[in-house]
PDB file of C-alpha atoms in Angstrom:
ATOM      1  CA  UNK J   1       0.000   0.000   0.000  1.00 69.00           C
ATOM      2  CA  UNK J   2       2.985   2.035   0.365  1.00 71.00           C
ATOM      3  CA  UNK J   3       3.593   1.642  -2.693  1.00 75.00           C
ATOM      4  CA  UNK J   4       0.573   3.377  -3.955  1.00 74.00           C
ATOM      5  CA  UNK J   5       0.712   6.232  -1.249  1.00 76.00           C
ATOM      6  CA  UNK J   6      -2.135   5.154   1.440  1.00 78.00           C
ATOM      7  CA  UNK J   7      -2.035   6.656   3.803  1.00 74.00           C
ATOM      8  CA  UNK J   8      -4.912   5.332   6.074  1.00 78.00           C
ATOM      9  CA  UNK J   9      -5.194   1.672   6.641  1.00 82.00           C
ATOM     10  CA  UNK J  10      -7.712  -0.312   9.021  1.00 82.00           C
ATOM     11  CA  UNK J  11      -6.833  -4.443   9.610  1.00 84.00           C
ATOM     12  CA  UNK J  12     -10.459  -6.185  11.140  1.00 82.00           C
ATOM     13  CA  UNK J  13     -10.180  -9.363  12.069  1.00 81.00           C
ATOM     14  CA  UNK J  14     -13.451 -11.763  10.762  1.00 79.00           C
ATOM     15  CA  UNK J  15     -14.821 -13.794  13.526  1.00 76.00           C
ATOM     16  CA  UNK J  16     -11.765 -13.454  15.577  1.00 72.00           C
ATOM     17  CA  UNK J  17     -10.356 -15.836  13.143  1.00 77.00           C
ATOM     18  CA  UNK J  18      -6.614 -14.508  13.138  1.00 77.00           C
ATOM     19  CA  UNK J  19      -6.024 -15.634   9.237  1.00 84.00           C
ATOM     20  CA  UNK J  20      -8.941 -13.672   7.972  1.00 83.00           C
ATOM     21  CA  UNK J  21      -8.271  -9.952   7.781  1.00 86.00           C
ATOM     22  CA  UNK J  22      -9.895  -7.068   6.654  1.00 81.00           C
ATOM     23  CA  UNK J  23      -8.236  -4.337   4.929  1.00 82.00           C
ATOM     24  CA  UNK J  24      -9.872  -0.664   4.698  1.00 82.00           C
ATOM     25  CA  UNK J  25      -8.902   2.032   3.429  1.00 82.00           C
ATOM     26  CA  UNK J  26     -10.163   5.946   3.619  1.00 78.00           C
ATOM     27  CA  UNK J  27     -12.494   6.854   0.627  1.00 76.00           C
ATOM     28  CA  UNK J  28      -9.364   9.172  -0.779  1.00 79.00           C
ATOM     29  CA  UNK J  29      -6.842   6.869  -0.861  1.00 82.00           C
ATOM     30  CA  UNK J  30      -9.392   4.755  -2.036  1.00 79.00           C
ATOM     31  CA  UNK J  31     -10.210   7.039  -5.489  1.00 79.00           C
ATOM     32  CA  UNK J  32      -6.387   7.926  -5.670  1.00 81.00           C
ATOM     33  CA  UNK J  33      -5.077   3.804  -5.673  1.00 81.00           C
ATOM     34  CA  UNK J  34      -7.974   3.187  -8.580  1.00 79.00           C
ATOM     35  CA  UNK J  35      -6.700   5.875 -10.506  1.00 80.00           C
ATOM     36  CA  UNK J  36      -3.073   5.044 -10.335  1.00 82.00           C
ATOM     37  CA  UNK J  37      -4.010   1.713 -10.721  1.00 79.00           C
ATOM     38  CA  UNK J  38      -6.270   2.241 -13.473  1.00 79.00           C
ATOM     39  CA  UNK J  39      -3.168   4.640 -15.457  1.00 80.00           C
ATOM     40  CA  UNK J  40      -1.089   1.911 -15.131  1.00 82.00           C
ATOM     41  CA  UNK J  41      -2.277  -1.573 -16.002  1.00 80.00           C
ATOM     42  CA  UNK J  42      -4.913  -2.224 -18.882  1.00 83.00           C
ATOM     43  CA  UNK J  43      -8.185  -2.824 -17.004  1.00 79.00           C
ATOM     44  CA  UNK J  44     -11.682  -3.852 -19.058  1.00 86.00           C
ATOM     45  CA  UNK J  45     -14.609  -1.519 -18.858  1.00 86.00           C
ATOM     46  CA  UNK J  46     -16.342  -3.542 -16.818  1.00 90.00           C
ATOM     47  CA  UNK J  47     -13.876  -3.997 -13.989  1.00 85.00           C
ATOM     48  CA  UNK J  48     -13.598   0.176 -14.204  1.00 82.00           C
ATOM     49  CA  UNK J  49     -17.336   0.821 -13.891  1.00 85.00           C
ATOM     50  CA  UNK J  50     -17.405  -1.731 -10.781  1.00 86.00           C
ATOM     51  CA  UNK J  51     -15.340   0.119  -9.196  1.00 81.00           C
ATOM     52  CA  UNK J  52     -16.376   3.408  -9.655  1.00 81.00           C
ATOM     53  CA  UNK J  53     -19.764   1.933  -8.186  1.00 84.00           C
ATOM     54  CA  UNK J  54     -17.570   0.642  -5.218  1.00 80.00           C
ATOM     55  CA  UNK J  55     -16.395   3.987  -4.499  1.00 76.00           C
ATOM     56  CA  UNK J  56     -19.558   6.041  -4.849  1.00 78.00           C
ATOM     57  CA  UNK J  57     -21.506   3.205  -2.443  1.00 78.00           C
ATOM     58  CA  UNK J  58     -18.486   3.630   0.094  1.00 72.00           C
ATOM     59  CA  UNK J  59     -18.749   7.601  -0.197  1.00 72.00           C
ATOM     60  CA  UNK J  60     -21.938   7.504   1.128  1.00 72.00           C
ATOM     61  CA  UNK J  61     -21.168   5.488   4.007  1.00 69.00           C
ATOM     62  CA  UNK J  62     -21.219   6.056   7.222  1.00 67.00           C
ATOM     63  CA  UNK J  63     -17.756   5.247   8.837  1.00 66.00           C
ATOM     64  CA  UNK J  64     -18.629   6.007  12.316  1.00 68.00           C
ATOM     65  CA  UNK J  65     -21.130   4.112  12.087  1.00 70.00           C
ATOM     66  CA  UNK J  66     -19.609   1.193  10.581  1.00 70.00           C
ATOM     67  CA  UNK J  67     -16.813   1.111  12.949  1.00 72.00           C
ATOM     68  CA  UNK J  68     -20.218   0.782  15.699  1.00 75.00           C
ATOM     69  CA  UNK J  69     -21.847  -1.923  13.751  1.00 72.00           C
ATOM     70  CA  UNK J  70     -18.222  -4.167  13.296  1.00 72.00           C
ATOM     71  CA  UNK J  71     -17.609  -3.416  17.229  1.00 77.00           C
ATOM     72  CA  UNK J  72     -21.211  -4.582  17.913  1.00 77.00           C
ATOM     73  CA  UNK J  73     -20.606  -7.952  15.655  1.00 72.00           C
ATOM     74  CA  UNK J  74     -17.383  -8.646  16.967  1.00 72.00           C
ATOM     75  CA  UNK J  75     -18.673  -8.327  20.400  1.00 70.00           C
ATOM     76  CA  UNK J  76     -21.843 -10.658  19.589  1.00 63.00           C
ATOM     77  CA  UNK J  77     -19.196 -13.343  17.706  1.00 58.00           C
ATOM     78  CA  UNK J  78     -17.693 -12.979  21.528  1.00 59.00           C
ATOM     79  CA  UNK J  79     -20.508 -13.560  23.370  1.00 56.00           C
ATOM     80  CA  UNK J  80     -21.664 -16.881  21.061  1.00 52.00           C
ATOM     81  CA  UNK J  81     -17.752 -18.073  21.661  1.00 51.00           C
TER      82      UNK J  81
END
């Protein structure tokens, strides 16, 4: 990710399962790692308009209260354990 210049990276576990990781990253870095991506490598139309439809559906998201709802899963994953 470095690589790429992102600058804001989240790692969430799945189901407390230590080999299944989550990677997020900020909306910004998000549009900025497409486009350099998508300057550099020869990527179909259809890959391109999925994830310009990623990106719109994640600017409209609510991260605070994502980071709520994953803290309120983890927690129930917890309780079940």
């Amino acid at each position: 990710m470095s690589t790429y210049g992102v600058s804001s990276l989240h790692v969430r576990s799945v189901n407390d399962d230590p080999s299944a990781l989550l990677y997020l990253i900020g909306v910004g870095d998000a549009i900025l790692l497409n486009k350099k991506i998508l300057a550099g490598e020869e990527v179909s139309e259809e890959e391109i308009e999925r994830r310009i439809d990623l990106i719109q559906m994640m600017e409209n998201m609510n991260f605070v209260g994502m980071d709520s709802l994953w803290e309120s899963l983890s927690s129930q994953n917890e309780n079940v354990l």
